[in-house]
XYZ file of C-alpha atoms in Angstrom:
190
model
C 200.910 -6.155 -8.259
C 199.552 -6.097 -4.722
C 195.974 -6.207 -6.050
C 196.813 -9.239 -8.215
C 198.232 -11.049 -5.182
C 195.107 -10.229 -3.184
C 192.854 -11.533 -5.967
C 194.784 -14.756 -6.585
C 195.184 -15.331 -2.859
C 191.452 -14.907 -2.255
C 190.374 -17.027 -5.223
C 192.799 -19.934 -5.090
C 195.138 -20.009 -2.104
C 192.566 -19.035 0.559
C 189.550 -20.362 -1.314
C 186.568 -19.502 0.810
C 184.938 -22.935 0.423
C 187.837 -25.334 0.101
C 190.372 -23.706 2.454
C 188.302 -21.709 4.912
C 185.201 -23.958 4.786
C 182.797 -21.032 4.620
C 179.691 -21.131 2.438
C 179.330 -24.908 2.437
C 175.499 -24.885 2.458
C 175.084 -23.462 -1.057
C 178.255 -25.216 -2.185
C 176.783 -28.637 -1.334
C 173.152 -27.786 -2.045
C 173.350 -26.032 -5.405
C 176.210 -27.984 -7.010
C 174.066 -30.676 -8.614
C 173.934 -29.075 -12.078
C 176.525 -26.825 -13.744
C 173.948 -24.278 -14.934
C 172.504 -23.822 -11.436
C 175.978 -23.714 -9.899
C 177.086 -21.061 -12.381
C 173.952 -19.033 -11.627
C 174.613 -19.228 -7.928
C 178.249 -18.282 -8.562
C 177.122 -15.241 -10.524
C 174.772 -14.177 -7.750
C 177.504 -14.655 -5.148
C 180.000 -12.663 -7.259
C 177.569 -9.780 -7.381
C 176.645 -9.901 -3.682
C 180.187 -10.361 -2.329
C 181.757 -7.736 -4.589
C 179.120 -5.099 -3.914
C 178.887 -5.892 -0.207
C 182.679 -5.660 0.103
C 182.566 -2.196 -1.468
C 179.649 -0.931 0.591
C 180.885 -2.449 3.862
C 184.321 -0.907 3.300
C 182.804 2.545 2.755
C 180.497 2.239 5.749
C 183.314 1.032 7.959
C 185.811 3.711 6.871
C 183.444 6.688 6.694
C 180.798 5.968 9.325
C 181.818 3.356 11.881
C 185.449 4.421 12.386
C 184.845 8.196 12.649
C 181.915 7.685 15.048
C 183.871 5.093 17.056
C 181.206 2.484 16.395
C 183.446 -0.271 15.016
C 181.994 -2.747 17.484
C 178.778 -2.651 15.391
C 180.502 -3.806 12.209
C 179.044 -7.340 12.248
C 175.467 -6.122 12.652
C 175.854 -3.403 10.050
C 177.515 -5.783 7.577
C 174.684 -8.334 8.005
C 172.088 -5.647 7.272
C 173.964 -4.550 4.143
C 174.278 -8.151 2.944
C 170.576 -8.896 3.592
C 169.496 -5.820 1.623
C 171.793 -6.757 -1.295
C 170.477 -10.321 -1.422
C 166.922 -8.965 -1.556
C 167.874 -6.817 -4.566
C 169.565 -9.761 -6.270
C 166.530 -11.934 -5.591
C 164.151 -9.358 -7.087
C 166.471 -8.875 -10.063
C 166.687 -12.600 -10.808
C 162.958 -13.093 -10.345
C 162.296 -10.380 -12.914
C 165.056 -11.137 -15.441
C 165.606 -14.904 -15.163
C 162.617 -16.732 -13.658
C 164.079 -20.159 -14.575
C 167.307 -19.484 -12.664
C 165.327 -17.986 -9.805
C 163.260 -21.190 -9.556
C 166.335 -23.430 -9.924
C 168.170 -21.695 -7.067
C 165.078 -21.958 -4.898
C 165.724 -21.616 -1.184
C 169.473 -21.279 -1.697
C 169.161 -17.783 -3.150
C 167.841 -16.207 0.067
C 170.412 -18.298 1.941
C 173.137 -16.105 0.458
C 172.081 -13.711 3.253
C 173.226 -16.230 5.849
C 176.145 -17.488 3.740
C 179.018 -17.018 6.128
C 181.404 -16.538 3.178
C 179.771 -13.187 2.371
C 180.029 -11.922 5.938
C 183.407 -13.582 6.352
C 185.038 -11.629 3.543
C 183.585 -8.335 4.787
C 185.036 -8.969 8.231
C 188.323 -10.246 6.815
C 188.730 -7.073 4.759
C 188.359 -4.998 7.923
C 190.699 -7.292 9.857
C 193.366 -7.063 7.173
C 193.046 -3.283 7.038
C 192.209 -3.248 3.327
C 191.301 0.051 1.703
C 188.319 0.402 -0.604
C 190.018 -0.927 -3.772
C 191.691 -3.815 -1.920
C 188.370 -4.726 -0.309
C 186.599 -4.844 -3.657
C 189.404 -6.915 -5.238
C 189.450 -9.302 -2.278
C 185.658 -9.614 -2.434
C 185.698 -10.241 -6.172
C 188.556 -12.768 -5.856
C 186.746 -14.582 -3.086
C 183.532 -14.723 -5.087
C 185.387 -15.979 -8.200
C 187.019 -18.654 -6.030
C 183.593 -19.682 -4.747
C 182.291 -19.857 -8.305
C 185.265 -21.922 -9.493
C 184.774 -24.359 -6.623
C 181.019 -24.729 -7.025
C 181.177 -25.139 -10.838
C 183.941 -27.775 -10.544
C 181.916 -29.586 -7.893
C 178.810 -29.463 -10.122
C 180.787 -30.886 -13.046
C 182.083 -33.712 -10.920
C 178.635 -34.424 -9.476
C 177.097 -34.582 -12.946
C 179.686 -37.187 -13.923
C 179.363 -39.154 -10.687
C 175.616 -39.424 -11.250
C 176.200 -41.951 -14.060
C 178.959 -43.941 -12.357
C 178.592 -47.118 -10.363
C 179.146 -45.800 -6.825
C 179.007 -48.304 -3.947
C 175.730 -48.067 -2.030
C 177.348 -46.855 1.152
C 178.902 -43.901 -0.708
C 175.832 -42.868 -2.729
C 174.382 -39.436 -2.080
C 176.066 -37.048 0.321
C 179.004 -39.324 1.354
C 180.513 -39.250 -2.145
C 179.883 -35.499 -2.374
C 181.723 -34.888 0.919
C 184.565 -37.172 -0.138
C 184.791 -35.263 -3.414
C 184.821 -31.935 -1.569
C 187.600 -33.218 0.644
C 189.683 -34.280 -2.347
C 189.050 -30.904 -4.007
C 190.203 -29.203 -0.819
C 193.432 -31.211 -0.860
C 193.912 -30.269 -4.543
C 193.405 -26.568 -3.778
C 195.913 -26.850 -0.934
C 198.492 -27.218 -3.691
C 197.969 -23.547 -4.561
C 199.413 -22.587 -1.143
C 202.924 -22.446 -2.590
C 201.984 -19.823 -5.193
C 202.160 -16.841 -2.864
């Protein structure tokens, strides 16, 4: 039951994009088309889940025993950067169209503060390995839900008559704000 609460809390209640405002660059940049947004969501699910697992193991079995916990941010960044490189190579080989569609935003997962944020949050909350993986997966699913919803809305807005002063990024930011308010409604769940 505790793992379910962690997963739902990470995905909906404490949504990394709409509640914590982490990972906004790919959220705003890749959410123009649903297919691209879903591809980015899949890449983020892989990176966050695996990085949560590896960072938890490194923290518990290397940094804590050697009293090097002050290096956690640097070590976590290195782990995340290596994982993103693997994901980038994998997508380039298996799905060149998705690789091209994601463009510069794929390497930006390395600097996506949501990925580092969940690794540090797991340590701060004192999560064990399983809890870290569940929290990472829940966070990534929450990111994917948010970016796919935003992409769906942006695809529909594209064909609407939007006042000139709201065209482009203003309507996107207004939409993100309204989505954030809507996700705030999940706060009463837990």
